Amino acid sequence: MAFLTKLTKASSLARAGLSRCMSHVPENTVYGGPKPQTPDQRVTLNLLKQKYRKGEPITVVTAYDYPSAVHLDTAGIDICLVGDSASMVVHGHDTTLPISLEEMLVHCRAVARGAKRPLLLGDLPFGTYEANTGQAVDTAVRVLKEGAMDAIKLEGGSPSRITAAKAIVEAGIAVMGHVGLTPQAISVLGGFRPQGKNVCSAVKVVETAMALQEAGCFSVVLECVPAPVAAAATAALQIPTIGIGAGPFCSGQVLVYHDLLGMLQHPHHAKVTPKFCKQYTRVGDVINKALLEYKEEVTNGSFPGPSHTPYKMNAEDLNGFFKELDKLGLDKAASAVTAAAEKMNTAQKPDPQKSQSD
């Protein structure tokens, strides 16, 4: 009887322990679902909705590779956008048009390996979704399945783009829209020109944003429009607006990684630096300085010195190596071994005069 009592207590404790172990499982999900969101866990659409309802600004930065993704992850950025701007800042093109879907997928996969917390958003590149809704859905599916993204972004607000956005949403994929200056449309816009500067254009920006919301988009980017136009669109919508060159009245902001870090001037920016780009630092200057110092030290022979030559042979092996080379008739190589060993020993010995002065 005492044994059964102990067994019953043990079973109760086990159940309690199991309950504690599974306490992270939401009660209202069928298969358990994701863990509750905490500041250290993945950003989801639900978390973004919560921020939006609370009036908390949403942060978005582009990333194109593993290192940049890790930096965004460490900084706690909300959304990591794998933008088609990679065409310019990574591949060196004048516009975003040349980059292919295959190239974008490579960038997406690299970013997904580095960014564990942000929502991962992949751009649909030019020429991969305009033909029909079937092409748009197929491309979006590839960005999620092969690129490991959480959602996609597409540009424009023409009827065909609205239809494409709606079809992608109905396929079960979250979509962010993009209005105002849409870089993929520079052929019809006449270049990288701000939009919404007259009444007709301003109304079109607001109406297009509303149409994208109606199509099911969870958010809309407003690029290069006057602040009052962005404020109007933000007030008219019930989803977050993400501004870039659109003033401070949006629900969040996005900048290109290379721009905000001052890493370099890509082909377009070398000619016209966008007025909305704030450089929070000048990483490019730091990189250039480091490369020049490296070149100088390699040239004058100061690098690598003893502190960066860590791998050594003991005296016995060194002597044996010398003899084997000598047996092989490699006199020059054997002499090089002796000279290198003597030079490293001399370099590692402390300077007596310096020791006395210390």
Coordinates of C-alpha atoms in Angstrom, one line a residue:
M1 CA 0.0 0.0 0.0
A2 CA 2.8 2.4 0.9
F3 CA 4.5 1.5 -2.4
L4 CA 1.3 2.4 -4.3
T5 CA 1.0 5.7 -2.5
K6 CA 4.6 6.6 -3.4
L7 CA 3.8 5.5 -7.0
T8 CA 0.7 7.7 -7.1
K9 CA 2.7 10.7 -5.8
A10 CA 5.4 10.1 -8.3
S11 CA 2.9 10.0 -11.1
S12 CA 1.4 13.3 -9.9
L13 CA 4.8 14.9 -9.7
A14 CA 5.6 13.6 -13.2
R15 CA 2.4 15.0 -14.6
A16 CA 3.1 18.3 -12.9
G17 CA 6.6 18.3 -14.3
L18 CA 5.3 17.5 -17.8
S19 CA 2.8 20.3 -17.4
R20 CA 5.5 22.8 -16.5
C21 CA 7.6 21.6 -19.5
M22 CA 4.7 22.1 -21.8
S23 CA 3.5 25.4 -20.2
H24 CA 4.8 27.3 -23.2
V25 CA 2.3 25.7 -25.5
P26 CA -0.6 28.1 -26.2
E27 CA -4.0 26.6 -25.2
N28 CA -5.8 27.9 -28.3
T29 CA -3.7 26.2 -31.0
V30 CA -4.3 22.8 -32.6
Y31 CA -0.7 21.5 -32.9
G32 CA 0.9 23.5 -30.1
G33 CA 2.1 26.3 -32.3
P34 CA 4.9 28.7 -31.7
K35 CA 6.1 29.7 -28.3
P36 CA 4.7 32.9 -26.8
Q37 CA 6.5 35.9 -28.1
T38 CA 9.2 37.4 -25.9
P39 CA 11.8 40.1 -26.8
D40 CA 14.3 37.3 -27.5
Q41 CA 12.0 35.3 -29.8
R42 CA 10.9 35.5 -33.4
V43 CA 8.9 38.5 -34.6
T44 CA 5.6 37.5 -36.2
L45 CA 2.8 39.3 -37.9
N46 CA 0.9 39.1 -34.6
L47 CA 3.7 40.9 -32.8
L48 CA 3.8 43.6 -35.5
K49 CA 0.1 44.1 -35.1
Q50 CA 0.5 44.5 -31.4
K51 CA 3.2 47.1 -31.9
Y52 CA 1.1 48.9 -34.5
R53 CA -2.0 49.0 -32.1
K54 CA 0.2 50.3 -29.3
G55 CA 1.7 53.0 -31.6
E56 CA 5.2 51.6 -31.2
P57 CA 7.4 52.3 -34.3
I58 CA 8.5 49.3 -36.4
T59 CA 12.1 49.1 -37.5
V60 CA 13.1 47.7 -40.9
V61 CA 16.6 47.4 -42.4
T62 CA 17.8 45.5 -45.5
A63 CA 20.3 42.6 -45.3
Y64 CA 21.8 40.6 -48.1
D65 CA 24.2 38.1 -46.4
Y66 CA 24.9 36.2 -43.2
P67 CA 27.0 38.9 -41.5
S68 CA 24.6 41.7 -42.1
A69 CA 21.7 39.5 -40.9
V70 CA 23.6 38.7 -37.7
H71 CA 24.1 42.4 -37.1
L72 CA 20.3 43.1 -37.5
D73 CA 19.5 40.2 -35.3
T74 CA 21.8 41.4 -32.5
A75 CA 20.4 44.9 -32.8
G76 CA 16.8 43.7 -32.4
I77 CA 15.5 45.0 -35.7
D78 CA 11.9 44.0 -36.2
I79 CA 11.9 43.2 -40.0
C80 CA 14.9 42.1 -42.1
L81 CA 14.2 42.9 -45.7
V82 CA 16.2 41.0 -48.3
G83 CA 15.7 43.8 -50.9
D84 CA 16.2 43.8 -54.6
S85 CA 18.4 46.8 -53.8
A86 CA 21.1 44.1 -53.6
S87 CA 21.3 44.6 -57.3
M88 CA 22.8 48.0 -56.6
V89 CA 24.7 47.8 -53.3
V90 CA 26.0 44.2 -53.7
H91 CA 26.1 43.5 -57.4
G92 CA 27.0 47.0 -58.5
H93 CA 24.3 47.7 -61.0
D94 CA 22.8 51.1 -61.7
T95 CA 19.2 50.0 -60.9
T96 CA 17.4 47.2 -59.2
L97 CA 16.2 45.7 -62.5
P98 CA 19.0 43.2 -63.4
I99 CA 18.9 41.0 -60.3
S100 CA 17.4 37.5 -60.9
L101 CA 15.2 35.4 -58.7
E102 CA 18.0 32.8 -58.4
E103 CA 20.4 35.5 -57.1
M104 CA 17.7 36.8 -54.7
L105 CA 17.2 33.3 -53.4
V106 CA 20.9 33.0 -52.6
H107 CA 20.7 36.2 -50.6
C108 CA 17.5 35.1 -48.8
R109 CA 19.0 31.8 -47.7
A110 CA 22.2 33.5 -46.4
V111 CA 20.1 36.0 -44.4
A112 CA 17.8 33.3 -43.0
R113 CA 20.9 31.5 -41.5
G114 CA 21.9 34.7 -39.7
A115 CA 18.7 36.4 -38.6
K116 CA 16.9 34.3 -36.0
R117 CA 14.6 37.0 -34.4
P118 CA 13.4 39.4 -37.1
L119 CA 10.5 38.8 -39.5
L120 CA 12.2 37.8 -42.8
L121 CA 10.8 39.6 -45.8
G122 CA 11.9 38.9 -49.4
D123 CA 11.5 41.2 -52.4
L124 CA 10.0 39.8 -55.6
P125 CA 12.5 40.9 -58.3
F126 CA 11.5 42.6 -61.5
G127 CA 10.2 40.2 -64.1
T128 CA 9.2 37.4 -61.8
Y129 CA 5.5 38.4 -61.0
E130 CA 4.2 40.8 -63.6
A131 CA 3.0 38.3 -66.3
N132 CA 0.0 36.8 -64.4
T133 CA -1.2 35.8 -61.0
G134 CA 0.1 32.2 -61.5
Q135 CA 3.7 33.5 -62.0
A136 CA 3.3 35.8 -59.0
V137 CA 2.2 33.0 -56.7
D138 CA 4.8 30.6 -58.0
T139 CA 7.6 33.2 -57.4
A140 CA 6.3 34.0 -53.9
V141 CA 6.1 30.3 -53.0
R142 CA 9.8 29.9 -54.1
V143 CA 10.8 32.8 -52.0
L144 CA 9.3 31.1 -48.9
K145 CA 10.2 27.5 -49.7
E146 CA 13.7 28.0 -51.2
G147 CA 14.6 31.3 -49.7
A148 CA 13.3 30.5 -46.1
M149 CA 11.5 33.9 -45.9
D150 CA 8.4 34.6 -43.8
A151 CA 6.7 37.0 -46.2
I152 CA 7.2 38.8 -49.5
K153 CA 7.2 42.4 -50.7
L154 CA 6.1 43.5 -54.2
E155 CA 6.1 46.9 -55.8
G156 CA 3.4 49.0 -57.5
G157 CA -0.3 49.6 -57.3
S158 CA -1.6 49.0 -60.8
P159 CA -4.7 46.7 -61.1
S160 CA -2.5 43.8 -62.1
R161 CA -0.2 44.3 -59.1
I162 CA -3.3 44.5 -56.8
T163 CA -4.6 41.3 -58.3
A164 CA -1.2 39.6 -57.8
A165 CA -1.0 40.7 -54.2
K166 CA -4.5 39.3 -53.5
A167 CA -3.7 36.0 -55.2
I168 CA -0.5 35.6 -53.2
V169 CA -2.3 36.4 -49.9
E170 CA -5.0 33.8 -50.9
A171 CA -2.2 31.3 -51.4
G172 CA -1.4 31.7 -47.8
I173 CA 1.6 34.1 -48.1
A174 CA 1.9 37.4 -46.2
V175 CA 2.5 40.4 -48.5
M176 CA 3.9 43.8 -47.9
G177 CA 3.0 46.4 -50.6
H178 CA 5.1 49.2 -51.9
V179 CA 3.9 52.6 -53.3
G180 CA 5.3 56.0 -54.1
L181 CA 8.6 55.8 -55.8
T182 CA 8.8 52.2 -57.0
P183 CA 12.4 51.6 -58.2
Q184 CA 11.3 48.7 -60.5
A185 CA 9.2 51.2 -62.5
I186 CA 11.9 53.8 -63.2
S187 CA 11.3 53.2 -66.9
V188 CA 7.8 54.8 -66.7
L189 CA 8.6 57.2 -63.8
G190 CA 11.5 58.7 -65.7
G191 CA 14.1 57.8 -63.1
F192 CA 14.3 57.8 -59.3
R193 CA 11.8 60.6 -58.8
P194 CA 9.7 61.4 -55.7
Q195 CA 6.0 60.9 -56.0
G196 CA 2.9 62.5 -54.5
K197 CA 4.1 66.1 -55.1
N198 CA 0.9 67.3 -56.7
V199 CA -2.8 66.7 -55.9
C200 CA -3.4 64.0 -58.4
S201 CA -0.2 62.1 -57.5
A202 CA -0.8 62.4 -53.8
V203 CA -4.3 61.1 -54.0
K204 CA -3.1 58.2 -56.1
V205 CA -0.6 57.2 -53.4
V206 CA -3.3 57.1 -50.7
E207 CA -5.8 55.3 -52.9
T208 CA -3.2 52.7 -54.1
A209 CA -2.1 52.1 -50.5
M210 CA -5.8 51.5 -49.6
A211 CA -6.2 49.1 -52.5
L212 CA -3.2 47.1 -51.3
Q213 CA -4.8 46.9 -47.9
E214 CA -8.0 45.7 -49.4
A215 CA -6.0 43.0 -51.3
G216 CA -4.9 41.7 -47.9
C217 CA -1.4 43.2 -47.5
F218 CA -0.2 43.3 -43.9
S219 CA 1.8 46.5 -44.4
V220 CA 2.7 49.1 -47.1
V221 CA 6.0 50.8 -47.8
L222 CA 5.7 54.5 -48.7
E223 CA 8.9 55.6 -50.6
C224 CA 9.9 59.2 -51.4
V225 CA 6.6 61.0 -50.9
P226 CA 6.0 64.3 -49.0
A227 CA 5.4 63.9 -45.2
P228 CA 1.7 65.1 -45.4
V229 CA 1.0 62.5 -48.0
A230 CA 2.5 59.7 -45.9
A231 CA 0.6 61.0 -42.9
A232 CA -2.6 60.9 -44.9
A233 CA -2.0 57.3 -46.0
T234 CA -1.0 56.2 -42.5
A235 CA -4.2 57.7 -41.1
A236 CA -6.4 56.2 -43.9
L237 CA -5.0 52.7 -43.4
Q238 CA -5.6 50.1 -40.7
I239 CA -2.2 48.4 -41.4
P240 CA 1.3 49.7 -40.7
T241 CA 3.0 52.0 -43.1
I242 CA 6.8 51.8 -43.5
G243 CA 8.5 55.0 -44.6
I244 CA 11.6 55.6 -46.6
G245 CA 12.1 59.2 -47.5
A246 CA 8.5 59.8 -46.4
G247 CA 8.9 61.7 -43.2
P248 CA 8.3 60.9 -39.5
F249 CA 4.5 60.1 -39.6
C250 CA 4.7 56.5 -40.8
S251 CA 4.2 53.5 -38.5
G252 CA 7.9 52.5 -39.0
Q253 CA 11.0 53.2 -41.1
V254 CA 13.3 51.3 -43.4
L255 CA 16.8 52.1 -44.6
V256 CA 19.3 50.2 -46.7
Y257 CA 22.0 48.6 -44.6
H258 CA 24.9 50.0 -46.7
D259 CA 23.4 53.5 -46.7
L260 CA 22.8 53.9 -42.9
L261 CA 26.3 52.5 -42.1
G262 CA 28.0 54.7 -44.7
M263 CA 29.7 51.6 -46.2
L264 CA 30.1 52.7 -49.8
Q265 CA 28.6 54.7 -52.7
H266 CA 27.0 52.4 -55.1
P267 CA 26.7 53.4 -58.8
H268 CA 23.4 55.4 -58.4
H269 CA 24.3 57.0 -55.1
A270 CA 27.7 58.0 -56.4
K271 CA 25.8 60.4 -58.7
V272 CA 22.9 61.4 -56.5
T273 CA 23.0 60.7 -52.8
P274 CA 19.3 60.4 -51.6
K275 CA 18.5 63.2 -49.3
F276 CA 16.6 60.9 -46.9
C277 CA 19.7 58.7 -46.2
K278 CA 21.1 59.4 -42.8
Q279 CA 24.6 57.9 -42.3
Y280 CA 24.8 56.8 -38.6
T281 CA 28.5 56.0 -39.1
R282 CA 31.1 55.8 -41.8
V283 CA 32.0 52.2 -41.9
G284 CA 33.4 52.6 -45.4
D285 CA 36.2 54.9 -44.0
V286 CA 37.0 52.4 -41.3
I287 CA 37.2 49.6 -43.9
N288 CA 39.4 51.6 -46.2
K289 CA 41.8 52.6 -43.4
A290 CA 42.1 48.9 -42.3
L291 CA 42.8 47.7 -45.8
L292 CA 45.5 50.4 -46.3
E293 CA 47.2 49.5 -43.0
Y294 CA 47.1 45.8 -44.0
K295 CA 48.6 46.5 -47.3
E296 CA 51.4 48.6 -45.7
E297 CA 52.3 46.0 -43.1
V298 CA 52.4 43.2 -45.7
T299 CA 54.5 45.4 -47.9
N300 CA 57.0 46.4 -45.2
G301 CA 57.1 42.8 -43.7
S302 CA 55.7 43.7 -40.3
F303 CA 52.7 41.4 -40.8
P304 CA 52.5 38.6 -39.8
G305 CA 54.7 39.1 -36.7
P306 CA 55.3 36.6 -33.9
S307 CA 51.9 37.2 -32.3
H308 CA 50.2 36.2 -35.5
T309 CA 52.5 33.2 -36.2
P310 CA 51.2 30.8 -33.6
Y311 CA 52.0 27.4 -35.0
K312 CA 55.4 25.9 -34.0
M313 CA 57.5 22.8 -34.3
N314 CA 59.6 21.6 -31.3
A315 CA 63.4 21.5 -31.8
E316 CA 63.6 17.8 -32.4
D317 CA 61.0 17.8 -35.2
L318 CA 62.5 20.9 -36.7
N319 CA 65.9 19.3 -36.8
G320 CA 64.4 16.1 -38.3
F321 CA 62.6 18.1 -40.9
F322 CA 65.8 19.9 -41.9
K323 CA 67.6 16.5 -42.3
E324 CA 64.8 15.0 -44.4
L325 CA 65.0 18.0 -46.7
D326 CA 68.7 17.7 -46.9
K327 CA 68.4 14.0 -47.8
L328 CA 66.1 14.9 -50.6
G329 CA 68.6 17.2 -52.0
L330 CA 66.4 20.3 -51.3
D331 CA 69.3 22.4 -50.0
K332 CA 67.5 25.7 -50.6
A333 CA 64.5 24.5 -48.7
A334 CA 66.6 23.2 -45.8
S335 CA 68.4 26.5 -45.6
A336 CA 65.0 28.3 -45.5
V337 CA 64.0 26.2 -42.5
T338 CA 67.1 27.2 -40.6
A339 CA 66.8 30.9 -41.5
A340 CA 63.1 31.0 -40.6
A341 CA 63.6 29.3 -37.3
E342 CA 66.4 31.7 -36.3
K343 CA 64.4 34.7 -37.4
M344 CA 61.3 33.6 -35.4
N345 CA 63.4 32.9 -32.3
T346 CA 65.1 36.3 -32.5
A347 CA 61.7 38.0 -33.0
Q348 CA 60.2 36.3 -30.0
K349 CA 63.1 37.1 -27.6
P350 CA 62.3 40.2 -25.4
D351 CA 64.4 43.3 -26.0
P352 CA 66.9 43.5 -23.0
Q353 CA 67.1 47.3 -23.3
K354 CA 63.3 47.6 -23.3
S355 CA 63.0 45.3 -20.3
Q356 CA 65.5 47.4 -18.3
S357 CA 63.7 50.6 -19.2
D358 CA 60.4 49.1 -18.1

